[in-house]
Short mmCIF file of C-alpha atoms in Angstrom, two decimals:
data_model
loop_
_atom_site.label_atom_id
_atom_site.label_comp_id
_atom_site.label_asym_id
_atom_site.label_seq_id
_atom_site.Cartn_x
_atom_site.Cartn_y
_atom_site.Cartn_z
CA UNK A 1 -31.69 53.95 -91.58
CA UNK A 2 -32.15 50.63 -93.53
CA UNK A 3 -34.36 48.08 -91.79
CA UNK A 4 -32.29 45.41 -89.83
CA UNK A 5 -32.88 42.91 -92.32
CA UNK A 6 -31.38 45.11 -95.45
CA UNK A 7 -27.94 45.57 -96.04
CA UNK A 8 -26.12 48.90 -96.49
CA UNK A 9 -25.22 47.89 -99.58
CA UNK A 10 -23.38 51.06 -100.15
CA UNK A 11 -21.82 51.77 -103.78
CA UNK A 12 -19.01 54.00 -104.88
CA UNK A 13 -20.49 55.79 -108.52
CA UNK A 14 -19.06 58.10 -110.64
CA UNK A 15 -19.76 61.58 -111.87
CA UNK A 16 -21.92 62.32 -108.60
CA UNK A 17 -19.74 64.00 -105.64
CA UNK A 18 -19.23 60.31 -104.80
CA UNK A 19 -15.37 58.60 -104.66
CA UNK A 20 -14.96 56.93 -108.29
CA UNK A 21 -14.31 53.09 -108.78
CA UNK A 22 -11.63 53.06 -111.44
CA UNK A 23 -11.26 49.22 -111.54
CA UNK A 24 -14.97 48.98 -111.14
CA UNK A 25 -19.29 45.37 -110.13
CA UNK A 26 -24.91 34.64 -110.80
CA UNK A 27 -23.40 29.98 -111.93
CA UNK A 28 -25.58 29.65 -112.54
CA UNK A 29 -29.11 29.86 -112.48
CA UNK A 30 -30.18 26.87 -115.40
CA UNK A 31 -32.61 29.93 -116.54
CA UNK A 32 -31.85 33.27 -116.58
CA UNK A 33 -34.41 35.85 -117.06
CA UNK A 34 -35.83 36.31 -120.08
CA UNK A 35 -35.18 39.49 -121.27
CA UNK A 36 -34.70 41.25 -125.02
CA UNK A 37 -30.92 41.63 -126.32
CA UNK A 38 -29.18 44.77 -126.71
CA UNK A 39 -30.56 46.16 -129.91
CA UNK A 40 -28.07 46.65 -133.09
CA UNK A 41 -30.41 49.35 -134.15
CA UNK A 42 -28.32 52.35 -133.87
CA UNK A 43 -31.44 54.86 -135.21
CA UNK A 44 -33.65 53.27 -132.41
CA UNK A 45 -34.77 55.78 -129.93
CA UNK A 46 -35.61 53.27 -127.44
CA UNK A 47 -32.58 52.56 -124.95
CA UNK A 48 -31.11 49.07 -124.96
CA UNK A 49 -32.65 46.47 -122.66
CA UNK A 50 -30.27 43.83 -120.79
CA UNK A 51 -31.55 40.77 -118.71
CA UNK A 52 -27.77 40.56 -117.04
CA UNK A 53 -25.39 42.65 -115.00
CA UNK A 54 -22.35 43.66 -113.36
CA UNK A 55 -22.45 45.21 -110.15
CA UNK A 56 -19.55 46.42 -108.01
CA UNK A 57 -18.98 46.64 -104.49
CA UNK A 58 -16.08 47.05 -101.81
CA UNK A 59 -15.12 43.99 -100.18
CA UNK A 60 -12.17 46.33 -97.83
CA UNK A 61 -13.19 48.50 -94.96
CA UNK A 62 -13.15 51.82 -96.06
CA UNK A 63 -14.61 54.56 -93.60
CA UNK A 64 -16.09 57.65 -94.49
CA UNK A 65 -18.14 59.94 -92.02
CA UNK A 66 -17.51 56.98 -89.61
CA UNK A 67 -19.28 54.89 -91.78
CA UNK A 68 -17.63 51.90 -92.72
CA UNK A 69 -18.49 50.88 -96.60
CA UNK A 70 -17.45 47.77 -96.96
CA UNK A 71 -19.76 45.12 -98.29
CA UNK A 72 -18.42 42.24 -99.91
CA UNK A 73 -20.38 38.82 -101.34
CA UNK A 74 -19.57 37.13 -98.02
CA UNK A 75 -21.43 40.37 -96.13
CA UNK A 76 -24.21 39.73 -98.80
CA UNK A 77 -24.25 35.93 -98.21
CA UNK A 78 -24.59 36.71 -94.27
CA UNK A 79 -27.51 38.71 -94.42
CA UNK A 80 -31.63 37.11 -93.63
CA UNK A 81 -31.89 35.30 -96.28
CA UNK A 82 -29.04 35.93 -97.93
CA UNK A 83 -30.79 39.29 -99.19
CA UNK A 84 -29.99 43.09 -99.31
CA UNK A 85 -31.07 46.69 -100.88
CA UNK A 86 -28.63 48.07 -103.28
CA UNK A 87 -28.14 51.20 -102.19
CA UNK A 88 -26.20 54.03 -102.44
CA UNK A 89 -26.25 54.71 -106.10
CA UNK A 90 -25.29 58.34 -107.25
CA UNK A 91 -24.61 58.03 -110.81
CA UNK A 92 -27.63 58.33 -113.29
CA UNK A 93 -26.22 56.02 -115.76
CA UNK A 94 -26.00 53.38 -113.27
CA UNK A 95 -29.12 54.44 -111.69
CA UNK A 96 -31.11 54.12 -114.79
CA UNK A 97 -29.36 50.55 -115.61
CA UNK A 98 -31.32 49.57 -112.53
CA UNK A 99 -34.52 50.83 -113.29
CA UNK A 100 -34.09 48.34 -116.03
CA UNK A 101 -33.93 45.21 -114.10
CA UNK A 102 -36.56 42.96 -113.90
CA UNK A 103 -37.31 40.32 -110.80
CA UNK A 104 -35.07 37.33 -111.49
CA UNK A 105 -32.08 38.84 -113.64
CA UNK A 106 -28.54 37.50 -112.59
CA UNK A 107 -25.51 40.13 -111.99
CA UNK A 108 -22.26 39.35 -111.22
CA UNK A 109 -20.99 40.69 -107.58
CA UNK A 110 -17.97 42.40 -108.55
CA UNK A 111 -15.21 43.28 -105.71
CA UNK A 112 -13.58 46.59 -106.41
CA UNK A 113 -11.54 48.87 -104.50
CA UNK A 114 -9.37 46.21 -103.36
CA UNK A 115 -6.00 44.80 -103.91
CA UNK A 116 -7.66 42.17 -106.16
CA UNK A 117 -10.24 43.19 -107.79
CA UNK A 118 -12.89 41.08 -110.15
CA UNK A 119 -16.03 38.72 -109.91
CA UNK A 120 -16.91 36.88 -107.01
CA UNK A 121 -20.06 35.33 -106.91
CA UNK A 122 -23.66 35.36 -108.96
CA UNK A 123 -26.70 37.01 -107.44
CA UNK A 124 -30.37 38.12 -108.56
CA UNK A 125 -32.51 40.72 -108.28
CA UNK A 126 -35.18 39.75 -106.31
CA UNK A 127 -37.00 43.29 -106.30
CA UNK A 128 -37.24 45.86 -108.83
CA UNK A 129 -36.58 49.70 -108.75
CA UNK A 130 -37.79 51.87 -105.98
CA UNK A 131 -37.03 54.75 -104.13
CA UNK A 132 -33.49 54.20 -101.80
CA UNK A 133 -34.21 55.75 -98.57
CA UNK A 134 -30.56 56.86 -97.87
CA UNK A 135 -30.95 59.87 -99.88
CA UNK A 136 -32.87 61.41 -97.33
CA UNK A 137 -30.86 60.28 -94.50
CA UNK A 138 -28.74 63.53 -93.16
CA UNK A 139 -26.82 61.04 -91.36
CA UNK A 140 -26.09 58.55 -93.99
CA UNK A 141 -23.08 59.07 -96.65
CA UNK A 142 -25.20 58.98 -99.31
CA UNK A 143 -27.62 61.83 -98.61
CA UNK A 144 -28.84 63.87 -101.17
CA UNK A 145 -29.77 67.68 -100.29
CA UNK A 146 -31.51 68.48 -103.70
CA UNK A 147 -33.99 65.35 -103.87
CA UNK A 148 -36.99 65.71 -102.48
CA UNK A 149 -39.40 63.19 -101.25
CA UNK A 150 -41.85 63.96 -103.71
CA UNK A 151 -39.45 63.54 -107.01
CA UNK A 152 -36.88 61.23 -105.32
CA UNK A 153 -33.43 61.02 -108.06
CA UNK A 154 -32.51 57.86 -106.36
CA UNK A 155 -33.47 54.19 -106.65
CA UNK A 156 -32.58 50.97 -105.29
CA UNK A 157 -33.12 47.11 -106.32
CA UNK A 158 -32.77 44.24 -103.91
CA UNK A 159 -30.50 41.27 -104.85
CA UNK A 160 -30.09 37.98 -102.73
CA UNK A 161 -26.91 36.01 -102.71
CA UNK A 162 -26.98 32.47 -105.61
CA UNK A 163 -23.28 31.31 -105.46
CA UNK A 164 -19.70 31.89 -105.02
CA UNK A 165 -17.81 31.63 -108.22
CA UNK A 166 -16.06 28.40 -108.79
CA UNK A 167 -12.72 30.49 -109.34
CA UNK A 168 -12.32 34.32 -108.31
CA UNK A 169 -11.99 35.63 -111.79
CA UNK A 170 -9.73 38.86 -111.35
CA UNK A 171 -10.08 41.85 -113.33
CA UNK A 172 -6.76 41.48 -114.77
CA UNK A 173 -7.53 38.37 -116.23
CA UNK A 174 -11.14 39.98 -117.70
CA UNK A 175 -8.95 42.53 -119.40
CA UNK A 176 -6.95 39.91 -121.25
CA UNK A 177 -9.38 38.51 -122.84
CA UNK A 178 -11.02 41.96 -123.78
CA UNK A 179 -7.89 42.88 -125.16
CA UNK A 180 -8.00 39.31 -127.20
CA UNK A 181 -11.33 39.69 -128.37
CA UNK A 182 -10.78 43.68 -129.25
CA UNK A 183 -7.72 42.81 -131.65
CA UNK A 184 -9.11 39.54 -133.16
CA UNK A 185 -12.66 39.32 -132.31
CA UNK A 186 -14.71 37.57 -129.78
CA UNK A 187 -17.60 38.50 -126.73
CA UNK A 188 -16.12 40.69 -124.23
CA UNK A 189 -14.70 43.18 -127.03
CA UNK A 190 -17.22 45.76 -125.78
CA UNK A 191 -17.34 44.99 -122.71
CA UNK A 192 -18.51 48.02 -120.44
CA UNK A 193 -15.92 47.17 -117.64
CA UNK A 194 -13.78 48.64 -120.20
CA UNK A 195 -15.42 50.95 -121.96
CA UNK A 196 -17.66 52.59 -118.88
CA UNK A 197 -14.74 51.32 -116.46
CA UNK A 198 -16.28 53.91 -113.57
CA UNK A 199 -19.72 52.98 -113.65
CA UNK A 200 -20.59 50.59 -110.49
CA UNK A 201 -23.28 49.26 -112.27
CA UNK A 202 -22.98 47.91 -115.79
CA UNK A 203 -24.85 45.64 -118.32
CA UNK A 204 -23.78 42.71 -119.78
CA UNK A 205 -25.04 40.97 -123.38
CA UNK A 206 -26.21 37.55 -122.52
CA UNK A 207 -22.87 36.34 -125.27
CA UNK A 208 -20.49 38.31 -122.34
CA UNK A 209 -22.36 36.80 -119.20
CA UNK A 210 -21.99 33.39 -120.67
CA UNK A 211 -18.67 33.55 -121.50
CA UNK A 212 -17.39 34.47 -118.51
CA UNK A 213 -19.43 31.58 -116.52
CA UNK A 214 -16.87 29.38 -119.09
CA UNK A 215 -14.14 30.99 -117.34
CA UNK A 216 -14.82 29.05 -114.32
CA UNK A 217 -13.81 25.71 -115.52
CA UNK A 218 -10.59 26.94 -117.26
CA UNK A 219 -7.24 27.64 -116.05
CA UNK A 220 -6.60 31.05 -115.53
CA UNK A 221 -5.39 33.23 -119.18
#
């Protein structure tokens, strides 16, 4: 079980057994981590590094095996100082996008699964990639038969709460503007909400992060 003082921060992936997000997940920190850009380089064999992120979770009771999976920002804001594992991860996509994060990185807590979803608050990741204990858990949802303790699949990070929004920014809104900036032009044209809509945990170019903080001061599109 997770230690009192963790979260079951438990995530809904894709393309692993587990239930699929399809409308899948801070302000700001005055400096972000530094980090190196996507790269353009198509021929590079070296896999794109991010220093922000997009990470989904269900703010809506939802049980399975008795479990109930709901964890929202406010859940996240409750915790020991303000602070929980993210685990439950069962996508290797998403998996490896968090093997990328470094100490300090911002992601946006993303509500999904519920009758509104879209961003909610800013948090960081206050501890880099290692091995999420849940997989070995027969009891917990997440358990994974085939890993084994000595060649664990599964990781976790841990991320502690920064700041609500100053406006919920719904995902319907998001998807007007990609729509915008796909026909004309403009920073959330790629952006993987859209394009890798399942994965619970997505990257985000520094141009997309920063143009959604904007969002906060306008009226909603």
């Amino acid at each position: 079980m997770a230690p009192k003082t963790r979260a079951r921060v438990s995530k809904r992936t894709a393309s692993s057994g587990k239930v699929n997000d399809d409308d899948e997940m801070v302000g700001s920190k005055k400096k972000a981590a530094a980090s190196v850009e996507p790269s353009k380089n198509k021929d590079s064999s070296e896999p794109p590094q991010y220093c922000h992120w997009l990470m989904k979770s269900e703010p809506e009771s939802r049980f399975q095996n008795e479990i109930d999976l709901k964890f929202g920002i406010e859940d996240l804001k409750a915790l020991p100082d303000q602070t929980g594992c993210w685990d439950g991860v069962r996508n290797y996509q998403a998996r490896n996008f968090m093997r990328q994060m470094k100490d300090g990185q911002l992601a946006f807590f993303y509500h999904s699964n519920c009758k509104e979803p879209g961003i909610a608050g800013i948090m960081k990741i206050v501890k880099e990639a290692y091995v999420d204990h849940t997989q070995f858990d027969k009891k917990d949802v997440h358990f994974d038969a085939n890993s084994k303790a000595d060649n664990p699949k599964w990781s976790m990070v841990d991320v502690q709460y920064q700041r609500m929004v100053k406006r919920f920014i719904p995902l319907s809104e998001l998807k007007k503007y990609h729509l915008q900036h796909r026909a004309k032009g403009g920073p959330l044209k790629d952006m993987s909400l859209f394009t890798s809509a399942r994965l619970s945990v997505q990257p985000l170019t520094t141009e997309e992060f920063e143009f959604i903080l904007t969002l906060e001061d306008k009226e909603p599109l």
